[in-house]
Structures are given as C-alpha cells and as structure tokens.
XYZ file of C-alpha atoms in Angstrom:
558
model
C 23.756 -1.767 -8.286
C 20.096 -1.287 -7.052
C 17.419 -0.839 -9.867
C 14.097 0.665 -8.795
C 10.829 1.255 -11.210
C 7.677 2.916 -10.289
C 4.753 2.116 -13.076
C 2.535 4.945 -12.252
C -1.021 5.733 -14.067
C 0.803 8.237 -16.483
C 4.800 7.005 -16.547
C 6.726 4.502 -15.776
C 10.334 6.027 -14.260
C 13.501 4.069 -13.441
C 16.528 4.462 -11.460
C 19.689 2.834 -11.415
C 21.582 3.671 -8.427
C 25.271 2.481 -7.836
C 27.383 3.040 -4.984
C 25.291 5.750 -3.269
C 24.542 7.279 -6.148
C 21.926 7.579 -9.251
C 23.823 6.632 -11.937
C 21.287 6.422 -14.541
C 17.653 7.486 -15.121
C 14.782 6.897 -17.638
C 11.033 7.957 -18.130
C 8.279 6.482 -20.468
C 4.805 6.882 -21.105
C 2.913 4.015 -19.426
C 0.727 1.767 -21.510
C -2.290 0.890 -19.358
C -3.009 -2.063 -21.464
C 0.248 -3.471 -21.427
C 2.123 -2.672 -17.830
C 4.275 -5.283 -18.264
C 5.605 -4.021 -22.030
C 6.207 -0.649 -20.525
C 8.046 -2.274 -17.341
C 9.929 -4.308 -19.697
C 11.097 -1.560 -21.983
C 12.311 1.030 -19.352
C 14.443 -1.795 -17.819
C 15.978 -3.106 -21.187
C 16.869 1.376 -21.596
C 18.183 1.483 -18.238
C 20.217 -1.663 -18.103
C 21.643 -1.795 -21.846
C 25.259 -2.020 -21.228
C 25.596 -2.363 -17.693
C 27.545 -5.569 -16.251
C 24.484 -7.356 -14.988
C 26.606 -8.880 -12.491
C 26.861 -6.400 -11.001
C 22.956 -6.016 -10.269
C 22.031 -7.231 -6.413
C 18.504 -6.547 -6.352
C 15.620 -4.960 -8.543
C 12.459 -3.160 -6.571
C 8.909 -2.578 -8.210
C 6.396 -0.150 -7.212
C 3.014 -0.296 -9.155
C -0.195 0.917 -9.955
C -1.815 -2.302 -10.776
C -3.518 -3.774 -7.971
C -5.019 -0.270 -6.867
C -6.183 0.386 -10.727
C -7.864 -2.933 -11.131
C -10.007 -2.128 -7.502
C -10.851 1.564 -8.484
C -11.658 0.654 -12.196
C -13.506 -2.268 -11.279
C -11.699 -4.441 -13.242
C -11.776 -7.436 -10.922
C -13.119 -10.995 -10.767
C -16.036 -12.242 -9.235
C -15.267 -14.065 -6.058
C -17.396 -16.067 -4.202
C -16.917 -15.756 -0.235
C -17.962 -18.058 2.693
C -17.882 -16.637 5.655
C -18.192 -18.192 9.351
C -19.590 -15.504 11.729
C -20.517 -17.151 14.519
C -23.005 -15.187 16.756
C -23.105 -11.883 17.913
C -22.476 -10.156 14.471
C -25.309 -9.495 12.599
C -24.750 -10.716 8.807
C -25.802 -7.307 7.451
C -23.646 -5.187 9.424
C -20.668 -7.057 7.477
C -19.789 -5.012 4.272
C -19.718 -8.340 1.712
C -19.665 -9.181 -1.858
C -22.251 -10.013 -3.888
C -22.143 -13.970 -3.487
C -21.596 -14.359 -0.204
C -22.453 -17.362 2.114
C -22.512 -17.562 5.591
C -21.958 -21.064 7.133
C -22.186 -22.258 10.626
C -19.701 -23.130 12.811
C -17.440 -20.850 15.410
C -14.424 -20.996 16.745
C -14.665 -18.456 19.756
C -12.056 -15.656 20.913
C -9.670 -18.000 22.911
C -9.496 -20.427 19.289
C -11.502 -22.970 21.005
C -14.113 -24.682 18.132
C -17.047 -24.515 20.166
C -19.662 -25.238 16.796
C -18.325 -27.735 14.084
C -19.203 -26.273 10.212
C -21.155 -28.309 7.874
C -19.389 -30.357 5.202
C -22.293 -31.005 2.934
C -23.898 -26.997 3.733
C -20.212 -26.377 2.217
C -19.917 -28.928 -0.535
C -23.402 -27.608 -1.707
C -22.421 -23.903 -2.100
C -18.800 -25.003 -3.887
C -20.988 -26.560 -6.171
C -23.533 -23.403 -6.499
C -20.363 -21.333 -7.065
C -18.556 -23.586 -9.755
C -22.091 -23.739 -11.549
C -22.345 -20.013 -11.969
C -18.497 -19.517 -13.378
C -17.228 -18.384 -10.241
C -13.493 -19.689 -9.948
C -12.072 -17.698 -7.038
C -13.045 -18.109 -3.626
C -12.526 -16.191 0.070
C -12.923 -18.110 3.211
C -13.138 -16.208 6.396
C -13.464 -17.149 9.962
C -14.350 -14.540 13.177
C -11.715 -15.329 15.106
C -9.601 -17.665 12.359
C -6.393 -15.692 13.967
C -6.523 -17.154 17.080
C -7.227 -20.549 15.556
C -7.590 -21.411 11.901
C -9.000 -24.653 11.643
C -12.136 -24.201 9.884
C -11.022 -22.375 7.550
C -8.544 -25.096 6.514
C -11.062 -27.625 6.528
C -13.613 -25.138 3.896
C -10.500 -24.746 2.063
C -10.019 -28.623 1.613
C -13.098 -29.055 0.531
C -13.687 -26.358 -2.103
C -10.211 -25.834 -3.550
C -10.193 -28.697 -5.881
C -13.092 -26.480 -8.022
C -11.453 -23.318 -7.616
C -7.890 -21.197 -9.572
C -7.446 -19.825 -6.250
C -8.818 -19.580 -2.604
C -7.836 -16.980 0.038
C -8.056 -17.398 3.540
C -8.425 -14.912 6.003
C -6.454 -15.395 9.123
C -3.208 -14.930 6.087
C -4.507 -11.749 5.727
C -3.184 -10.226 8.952
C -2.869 -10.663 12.801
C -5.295 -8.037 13.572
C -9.094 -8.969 14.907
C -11.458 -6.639 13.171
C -13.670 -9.205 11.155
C -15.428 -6.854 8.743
C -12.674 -5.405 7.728
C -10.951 -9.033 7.580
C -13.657 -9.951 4.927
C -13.142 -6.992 2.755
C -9.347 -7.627 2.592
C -9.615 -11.317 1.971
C -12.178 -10.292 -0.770
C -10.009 -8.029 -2.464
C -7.171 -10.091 -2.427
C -8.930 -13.017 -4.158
C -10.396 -10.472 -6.725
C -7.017 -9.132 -7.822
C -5.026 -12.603 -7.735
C -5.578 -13.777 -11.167
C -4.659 -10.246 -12.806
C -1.738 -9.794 -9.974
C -0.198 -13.000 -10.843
C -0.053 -12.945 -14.292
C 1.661 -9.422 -14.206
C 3.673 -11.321 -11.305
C 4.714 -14.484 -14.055
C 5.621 -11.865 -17.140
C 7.680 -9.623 -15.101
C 9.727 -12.385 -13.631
C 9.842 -14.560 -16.938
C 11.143 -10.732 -18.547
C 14.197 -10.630 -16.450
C 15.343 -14.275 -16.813
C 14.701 -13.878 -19.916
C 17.532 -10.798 -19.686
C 19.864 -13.328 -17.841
C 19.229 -11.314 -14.272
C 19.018 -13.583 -11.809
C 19.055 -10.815 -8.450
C 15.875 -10.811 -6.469
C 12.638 -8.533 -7.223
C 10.521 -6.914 -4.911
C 7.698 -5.252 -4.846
C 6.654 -2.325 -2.500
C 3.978 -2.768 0.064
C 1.462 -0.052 0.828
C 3.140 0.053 4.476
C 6.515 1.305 2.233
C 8.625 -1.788 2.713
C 9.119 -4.355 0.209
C 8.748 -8.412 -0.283
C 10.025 -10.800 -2.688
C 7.949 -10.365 -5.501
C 7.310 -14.275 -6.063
C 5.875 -14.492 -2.398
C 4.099 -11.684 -3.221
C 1.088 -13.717 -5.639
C -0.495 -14.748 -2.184
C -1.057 -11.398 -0.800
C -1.446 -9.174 -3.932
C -4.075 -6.942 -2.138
C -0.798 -5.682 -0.103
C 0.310 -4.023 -2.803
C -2.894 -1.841 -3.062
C -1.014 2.091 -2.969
C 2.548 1.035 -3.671
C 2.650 3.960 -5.876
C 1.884 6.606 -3.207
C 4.059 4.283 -0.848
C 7.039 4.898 -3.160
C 6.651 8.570 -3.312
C 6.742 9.007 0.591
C 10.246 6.547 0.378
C 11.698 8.585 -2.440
C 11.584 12.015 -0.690
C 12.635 10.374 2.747
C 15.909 8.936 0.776
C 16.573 12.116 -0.703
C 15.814 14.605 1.954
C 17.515 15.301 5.485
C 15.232 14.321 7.849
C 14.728 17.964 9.913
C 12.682 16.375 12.504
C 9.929 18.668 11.478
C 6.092 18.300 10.387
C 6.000 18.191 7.026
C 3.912 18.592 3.623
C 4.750 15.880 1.068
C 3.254 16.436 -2.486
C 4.039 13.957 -5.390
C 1.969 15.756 -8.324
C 2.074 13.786 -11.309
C 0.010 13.429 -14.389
C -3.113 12.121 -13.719
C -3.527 12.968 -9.989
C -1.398 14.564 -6.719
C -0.945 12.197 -3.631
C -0.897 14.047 -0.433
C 1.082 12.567 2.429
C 2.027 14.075 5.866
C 5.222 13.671 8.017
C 5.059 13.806 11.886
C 8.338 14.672 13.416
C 9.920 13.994 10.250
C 8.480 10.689 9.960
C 5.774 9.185 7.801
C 2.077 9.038 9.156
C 0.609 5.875 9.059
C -2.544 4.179 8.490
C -2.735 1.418 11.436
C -5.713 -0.448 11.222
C -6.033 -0.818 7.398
C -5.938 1.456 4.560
C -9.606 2.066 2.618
C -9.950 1.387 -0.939
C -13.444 2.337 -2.734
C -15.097 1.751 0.549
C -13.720 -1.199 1.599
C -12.234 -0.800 4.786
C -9.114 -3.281 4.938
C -6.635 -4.638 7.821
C -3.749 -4.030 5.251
C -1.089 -1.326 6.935
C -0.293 1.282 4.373
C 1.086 5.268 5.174
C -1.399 7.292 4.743
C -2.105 9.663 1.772
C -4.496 11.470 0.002
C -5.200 11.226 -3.759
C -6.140 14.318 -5.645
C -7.636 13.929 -9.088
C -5.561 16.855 -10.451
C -1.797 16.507 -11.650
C -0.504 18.025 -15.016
C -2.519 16.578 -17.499
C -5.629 17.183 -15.934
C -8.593 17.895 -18.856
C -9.196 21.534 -18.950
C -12.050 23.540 -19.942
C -14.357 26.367 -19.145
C -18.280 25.443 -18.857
C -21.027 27.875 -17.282
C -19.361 30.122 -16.314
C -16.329 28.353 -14.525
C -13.093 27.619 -15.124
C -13.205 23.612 -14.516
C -9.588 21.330 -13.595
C -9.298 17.821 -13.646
C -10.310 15.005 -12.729
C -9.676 13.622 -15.893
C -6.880 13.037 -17.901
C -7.586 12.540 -21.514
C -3.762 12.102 -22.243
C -0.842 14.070 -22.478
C -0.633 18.039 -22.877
C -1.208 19.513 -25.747
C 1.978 20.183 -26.292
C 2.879 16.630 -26.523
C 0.177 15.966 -29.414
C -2.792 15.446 -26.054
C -6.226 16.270 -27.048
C -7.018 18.858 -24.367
C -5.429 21.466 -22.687
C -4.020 20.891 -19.331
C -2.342 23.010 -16.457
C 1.318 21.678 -18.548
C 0.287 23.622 -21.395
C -0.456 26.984 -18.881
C 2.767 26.012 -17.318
C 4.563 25.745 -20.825
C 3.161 29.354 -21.845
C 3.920 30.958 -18.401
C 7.720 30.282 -19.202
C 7.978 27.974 -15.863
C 8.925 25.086 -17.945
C 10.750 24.468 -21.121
C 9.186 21.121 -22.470
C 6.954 19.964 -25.086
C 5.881 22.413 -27.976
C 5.129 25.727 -27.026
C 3.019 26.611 -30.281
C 0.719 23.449 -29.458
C 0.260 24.431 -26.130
C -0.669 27.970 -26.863
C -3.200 26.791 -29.735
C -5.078 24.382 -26.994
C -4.957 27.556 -24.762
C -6.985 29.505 -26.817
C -9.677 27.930 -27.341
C -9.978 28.388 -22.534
C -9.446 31.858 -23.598
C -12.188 32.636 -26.138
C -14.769 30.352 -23.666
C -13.195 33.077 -20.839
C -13.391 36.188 -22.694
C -9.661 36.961 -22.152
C -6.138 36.777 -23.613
C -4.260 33.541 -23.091
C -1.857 34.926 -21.191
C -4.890 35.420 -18.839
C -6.444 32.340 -19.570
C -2.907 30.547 -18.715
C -2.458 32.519 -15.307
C -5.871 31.369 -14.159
C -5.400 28.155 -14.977
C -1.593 27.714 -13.418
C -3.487 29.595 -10.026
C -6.152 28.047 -10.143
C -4.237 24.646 -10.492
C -2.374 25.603 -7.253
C -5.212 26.945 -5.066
C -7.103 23.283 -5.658
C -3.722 21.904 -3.945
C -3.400 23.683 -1.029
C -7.073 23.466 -0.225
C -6.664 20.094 0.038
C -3.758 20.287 1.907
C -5.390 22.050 4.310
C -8.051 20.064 4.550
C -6.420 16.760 4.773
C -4.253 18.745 7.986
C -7.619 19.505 9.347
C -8.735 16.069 9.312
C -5.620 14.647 10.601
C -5.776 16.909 13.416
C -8.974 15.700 14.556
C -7.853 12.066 14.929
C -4.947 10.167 16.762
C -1.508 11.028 15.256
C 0.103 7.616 14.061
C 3.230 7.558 12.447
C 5.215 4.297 11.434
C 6.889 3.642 14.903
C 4.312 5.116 17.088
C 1.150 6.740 18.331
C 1.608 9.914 18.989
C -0.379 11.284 22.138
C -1.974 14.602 21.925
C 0.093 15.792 18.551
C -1.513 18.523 16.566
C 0.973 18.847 12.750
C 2.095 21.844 11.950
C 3.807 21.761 9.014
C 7.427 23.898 9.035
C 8.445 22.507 5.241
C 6.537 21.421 2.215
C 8.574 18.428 -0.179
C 7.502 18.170 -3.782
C 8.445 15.787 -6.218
C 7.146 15.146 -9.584
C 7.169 16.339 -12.994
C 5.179 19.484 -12.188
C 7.242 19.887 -8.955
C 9.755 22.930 -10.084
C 7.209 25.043 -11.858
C 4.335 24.843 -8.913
C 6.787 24.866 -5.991
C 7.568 28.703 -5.419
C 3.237 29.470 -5.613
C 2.447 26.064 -3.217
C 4.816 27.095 -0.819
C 3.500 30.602 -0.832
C -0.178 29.065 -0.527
C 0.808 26.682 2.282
C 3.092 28.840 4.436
C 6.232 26.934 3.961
C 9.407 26.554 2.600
C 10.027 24.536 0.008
C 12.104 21.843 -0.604
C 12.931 19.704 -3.769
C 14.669 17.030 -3.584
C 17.429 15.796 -6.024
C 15.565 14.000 -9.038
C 11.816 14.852 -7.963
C 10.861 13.555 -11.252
C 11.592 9.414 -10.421
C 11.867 9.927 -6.932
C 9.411 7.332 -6.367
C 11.636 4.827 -8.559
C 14.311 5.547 -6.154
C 12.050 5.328 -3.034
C 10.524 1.609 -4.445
C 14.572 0.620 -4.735
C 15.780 1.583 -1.141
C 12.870 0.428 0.924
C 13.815 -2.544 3.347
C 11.490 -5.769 3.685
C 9.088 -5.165 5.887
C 6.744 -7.775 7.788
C 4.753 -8.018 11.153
C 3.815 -10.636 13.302
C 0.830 -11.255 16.030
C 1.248 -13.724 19.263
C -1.516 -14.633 21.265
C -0.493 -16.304 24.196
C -3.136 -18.080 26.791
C -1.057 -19.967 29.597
C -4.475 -21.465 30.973
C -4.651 -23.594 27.582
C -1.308 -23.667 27.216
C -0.871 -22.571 23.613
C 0.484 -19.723 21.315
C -1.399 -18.649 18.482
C 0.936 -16.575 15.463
C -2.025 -14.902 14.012
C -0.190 -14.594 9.918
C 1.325 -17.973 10.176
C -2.113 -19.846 11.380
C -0.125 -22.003 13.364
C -0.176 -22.870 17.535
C 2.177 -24.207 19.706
C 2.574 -25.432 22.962
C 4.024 -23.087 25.488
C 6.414 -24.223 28.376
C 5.731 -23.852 32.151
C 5.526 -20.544 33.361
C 5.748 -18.265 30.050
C 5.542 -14.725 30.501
C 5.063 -11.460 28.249
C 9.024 -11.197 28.028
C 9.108 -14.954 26.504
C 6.176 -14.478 24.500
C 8.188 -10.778 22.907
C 11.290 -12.907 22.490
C 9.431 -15.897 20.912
C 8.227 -13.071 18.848
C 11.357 -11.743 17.537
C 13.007 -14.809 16.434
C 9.327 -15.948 14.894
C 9.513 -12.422 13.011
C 13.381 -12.849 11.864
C 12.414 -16.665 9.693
C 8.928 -14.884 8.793
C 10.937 -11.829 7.237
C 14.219 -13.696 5.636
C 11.187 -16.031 3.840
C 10.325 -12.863 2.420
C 13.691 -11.528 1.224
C 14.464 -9.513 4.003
C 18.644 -9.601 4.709
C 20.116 -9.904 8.062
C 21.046 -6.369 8.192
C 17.601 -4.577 7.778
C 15.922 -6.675 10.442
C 15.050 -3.561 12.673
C 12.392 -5.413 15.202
C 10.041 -3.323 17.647
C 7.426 -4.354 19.925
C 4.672 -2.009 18.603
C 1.487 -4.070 21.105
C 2.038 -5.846 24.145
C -0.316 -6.612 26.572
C -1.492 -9.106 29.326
C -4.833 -9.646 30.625
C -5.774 -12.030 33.986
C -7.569 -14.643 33.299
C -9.850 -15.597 36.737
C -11.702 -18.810 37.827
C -14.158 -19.013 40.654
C -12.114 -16.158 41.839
C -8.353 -17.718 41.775
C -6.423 -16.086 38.756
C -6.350 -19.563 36.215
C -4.100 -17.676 33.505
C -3.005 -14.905 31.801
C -3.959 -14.015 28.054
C -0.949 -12.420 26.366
C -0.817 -10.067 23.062
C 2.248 -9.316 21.656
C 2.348 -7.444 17.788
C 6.065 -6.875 16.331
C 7.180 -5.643 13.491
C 9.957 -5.017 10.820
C 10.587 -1.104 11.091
C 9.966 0.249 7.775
C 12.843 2.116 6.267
C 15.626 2.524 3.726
C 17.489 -0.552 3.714
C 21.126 -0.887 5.763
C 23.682 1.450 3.820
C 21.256 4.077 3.175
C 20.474 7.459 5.241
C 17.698 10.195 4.848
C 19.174 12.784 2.638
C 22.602 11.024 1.856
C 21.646 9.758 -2.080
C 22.275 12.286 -4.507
C-alpha cells in the first residue's frame, strides 16, 4: 500500500492506493495554523484499520514552503556573498542584510583571491548582534570549487541555527539567481523543519515505520528527512502534484494539452507538450525571486470555488480572495460554489444558504438570482480560459521545454483540456466549450493530486565539470573534486556521471527500479595554449527522469 496526501491552501486530500488501485479516500478542511494537525488527522481517517504492515511508503505534497514565501512569513537571514569582479553588487537581486566579502575563486575553481577571516568574523558578529540566526553563504563560481564557502561556513556557523551554502543549491552557474535560492532556502528552514520533525514524530508515533517523501517542484520526490537541507525545493509541490495526478490517471494521447486543477482558493494552470509536462529549466520564480530550483511550470490563478464574490461600481467582481468556505457550508460570502449549487451542477452543501448569500449579488445587480447565479458561474469560466489563453500565448513566444527535452521550433496547440478538482465536473462542459477542446476528467479529480504526490519517483540531477588540463572533476551538488585519470573523455566523464547520480539518488530514497538516467547537457570545449590545444573543458548535466514510479503507467490507476 502507497499513501499519498496533498495539504493544499483550502484541503488537505488523501489516497490510499493498494495493488493498482485507490482503495480508500478522504478530504478535510485544512487548518492554516496547524498543517501538521490537519496532516495528522486525514492520515489517522485513512489508515484506521488497515494492517500497517502492509504500508511501503507514504508521499507528501504541501503548501508550506510556497505559503510562508508569498505570505512573507519568513525569517530574516543574513547573506555573505563572494562576487568576485565583473558583477556589479547592485545588479544582484539580495536581501536586506547582505555582505559582500572579497575573495574569488574564478570559472575553472582555481582561488585566485583568498577571503578575509577577520572582514568575516566581524560581520558574524554584526549579524548575531542584531538577532539574526540564519545565514546564506554564496560563492560566483562555488560549483566549480567550493572552498570558500566552506571556510565562511566554519567560521560563522558556531553563532548561527542554520547556514546554507550555495554551490548545494544546484549545479547550474547563474549567480543571481544562485543567491536568491540560497536565500530562500535559509528563510524557510526553521519553519520547514519543524513541520519536517512533527510529521515524522506523528507517524512513529502511529508505529509506521515506511519511508516519507515529499514532492519536489520538478514532480519527483525525496526522502522527507533529507529534505530539511533543501526545503526551498519544495516551493510548488502542490501544483507539482496536480500535474502527477492527472498524468497517473490519464492515457497519455501524445497530444498538447490543457491541465486545470481548480480548487478553492485559486486554479493552477499547467501545459502538456506532446503529452508530456512543460518544464521550467533554469529555475522556477517565486515573488520575484528568480531561483535555479527545476520545477514544471504552471500558472496560479487567484480564482477557484470559494473565491469572495461581490458586485461594486458597477461590476460583477471574482476572487482573489477567499474568505472561507461557500455559503453553503456556513462561509461568510458568496462564492462561484454557491452559483454552482443554485445552477443544479452540483449537489453539495446547503442549497437554502447558498441561495440567501446569492441574493444579496442579485439586489447589488438589479436581477433575479437565477441571473445573478448564471453570471457569476460564466463569468467564473470566462476568467479561466482567458488565462488559458494567455498563458498559451506566452508559452508560444518562448522555447518549448518539457521534462526530457527542448523542444525546437514547437508552437502548443492544445487537442484536450484535463480538469481535476472539486469544481472540475460542474465547470468542465462550459471550459471546454471556451477553450476549444474536449474534455477529459480523470477518475477521482477531487484528490488527484494526493494520488499524483504518492506515485511520483525520486528524482535528482547531477552536474560534472571536467578540465583534463588541471586534471580534476568538479560534481557541482556534491561540492566535491576528484582527480581524473589519463586521457578522460566526454564518454567517461557521462559514465562517471551515471554511477555518481545512482549513490546521489538511492541517498535520497530513490529504489533501484526508478533510476531512469538521461544525459540532458553535454558538452566539450578546447582548451588552447600558445596555440597547441592544452585541454579540454567538459560539461556533463544528468538527471533522474521524472515520472510515476516502476509499476505504474499513465492512465492504468483507477
């Protein structure tokens, strides 16, 4: 048995799914206060009287890391950063209390400018003065070789509850965006790990003793223990599981597609190339922070079914707030549920309440509420689409990337629109007329993304840098080098790769059977001397394909 839980924003859904099959299902309200009581009461539902033995593995998909960013609910973090020249200071996108230090380790990871030990003691000492207790260290070219980093680190951590280092962050170069990401990840760890500590004390406290995961923004999972380093990878899990829950429970048609998950509070918007999942290469962007963390790429909408509806000068305004549930659940407001409840597309909550809450849109309107209810179910639907189209248009206009490749010269043109959610039956037949498509829900659109989060293989990636003039290998994530034998070549340095990326990905709970490696960079560069060719500089990126985990299909659970 498999058991997956998505806490979103509005619910927190569970599936338990046994032998290719969803044997079991639940849906709560989620507390915002208390994620981990609403976690740990869905799972005590789901699992009372099941033979826990029985359990091999529990995935989590959450909310919390992208909340805390977009709320502002983080801690202050105090970040030294060594830029080295060339980079102007201010074209850097940095927090608040931010210092840059000298020092510079230069493209090839030769130190070619030593940092200052006392410059470093001095501003440790600045930031434990003013409260600060987290801190991100960050180097220019740290991937290629992280030494100075390590030796900031040694000095300041004895002040500090945690310290992040960039070249962990991720094998890819860009250092502006590597100081955002390193930022991020230090101002989440404190409220990451203590969600991280409760959730794991919860289910030894149950007697499980399986592994958790947590989903990644890139739709693959790690073990959720390893996971307290790296919290800001879990930044979008939620939309992450959405994409994974229709791609389990859909046949894959090969087609462009539309994929909708409208819930409460907002609708994410995600796009399918060829039947597969578009991607977000570089780095996903949270409140304007432009990160290197991988993540498929969707749009949030701040309308889902609760959305706060009223009618002010004149217009008939939807979303973007939730002020709770519908009306007809005891909310405060009426919400497109409520015009959905009255419309006869839906038979929950309590019709009378929602009509009463619908009245009040249709005296501001000047109409009955039958009226009031068909604008606001249209108008619900026409906000959708023209986002839809507009996030197509914008897609168009950029390289196509999807999760195994770049795409050359693709325009999308969608042939089939998915939609899962609570809302997803009601809206489907006018969104598909909207959009042009046909539309398909899958099985259990309502926890899809709990079973997405459960069938989504450990993913990882890995960087080499090779440079046979020095005679080393850099692995960007591990901040390690080694010494490379005579005559290595790209070929050696994609094989080194692969087993490198098997030990990195078992350490993070992937099994033997999902280890699905490609090459996704290679390249090789001459290196010339007084014009005789001294070396070659080799780049090699690999990664674990993310997909549903061995056993698993598109479109075989039901």
């Amino acid at each position: 048995m498999i058991l997956g839980i998505d806490v979103g924003g509005t619910h927190t859904d569970a599936a338990l799914i046994d032998s290719g099959r969803i044997r079991k299902t639940a849906k709560v309200a989620t507390n915002p206060g208390h994620v981990v009581e609403s976690l740990s009461g869905i799972a005590s539902e789901v699992l009372k009287g099941e033979p826990l033995e029985n359990l091999q593995r529990i995935v989590l998909s959450t909310t919390l890391s992208t909340n805390a960013i977009v709320q502002n609910k983080v801690d202050p973090v105090g970040l030294m950063v060594i830029s080295g020249p060339g980079l102007p200071p201010s074209y850097i996108s940095t927090a608040e209390n931010t210092h840059f230090l000298s020092g510079y380790v230069n493209h090839r990871g030769i130190e070619t400018a030593p940092i200052d030990p006392v410059a470093v003691t001095r501003i440790s000492d600045d930031f434990r003065k003013r409260g600060l207790n987290h801190a991100g260290i960050i180097g220019k070219f740290s991937t290629r070789n992280p030494i100075q980093e390590l030796q900031i680190e040694k000095i300041v951590s004895s002040g500090m509850k945690h310290v992040s280092l960039g070249h962990r962050m991720s094998g890819h170069l860009n250092f502006p965006r590597r100081v955002a990401t390193t930022y991020l990840n230090e101002a989440i760890w404190e409220l990451y790990s203590s969600f991280v500590k409760q959730v794991v004390d919860f289910f030894r406290t149950m007697g499980v003793s399986v592994p958790i995961y947590i989903l990644k923004a890139d739709g693959g999972t790690f073990n959720i223990e390893q996971s307290v380093e790296f919290p800001v990878y879990t930044i979008l899990s939620g939309p992450a599981a959405s994409i994974m829950g229709i791609l389990s429970m859909t046949e894959n048609s090969g087609e462009d597609a539309i994929a909708l998950d409208i819930g409460g509070t907002t609708t994410d918007i995600a796009l399918f190339a060829d039947g597969v999942p578009l991607l977000e290469p570089f780095g996903v962007t949270m409140e304007g922070h432009k990160t290197l963390i991988r993540g498929l790429r969707s749009k949030p909408l701040g309308i889902g079914g609760d959305s706060r509806v009223r009618y002010e000068g004149g217009q008939l305004l939807i979303g973007p707030q939730r002020e709770g549930p519908a009306a007809a659940f005891g909310g405060p407001c009426p919400t497109p549920t409520d015009a959905m409840i009255h419309l006869g597309l839906t038979d929950i909550g309590d019709p009378s309440k929602a009509e009463k809450a619908l009245q009040g849109v249709a005296d501001a309107m000047g109409c009955t509420v039958q009226k009031a209810a068909e604008a606001i179910f249209e108008g619900s639907c026409q906000i959708i689409a023209r986002h839809v189209r507009a996030v197509i248009e914008e897609i168009n206009n950029k390289p196509v990337y999807t999760i195994h490749e770049l795409l050359e010269g693709k325009r999308i043109s969608p042939k089939i629109l998915y939609i899962i959610g609570g809302p997803a039956k009601p809206m489907s037949t006018r969104l598909g007329q909207l959009l042009e498509c046909p539309v398909h829900i899958p099985p259990h659109p309502e926890i899809a993304n709990a079973v997405g989060a459960a069938l989504a293989r450990t993913t990882a990636e890995l960087t080499i840098l090779a440079d046979t003039e020095r005679g080393t290998m850099t692995i960007g994530e591990e901040g390690i080098s080694k010494k490379l034998p005579p005559r290595f070549s790209k070929g050696d340095a994609i094989e080194a790769g692969r087993e490198l990326l098997k030990e990195r990905a078992l350490r993070m709970g992937a099994r033997e059977e999902d280890l699905e490696i490609e090459v996704i960079e290679d390249q090789e560069f001459n290196m010339v001397r007084d014009f005789y060719l001294a070396g070659k500089n080799i780049r090699v990126k690999l990664q674990v394909k993310p997909g549903l985990i061995a056993g698993f299909s598109t479109g075989e659970l039901s």
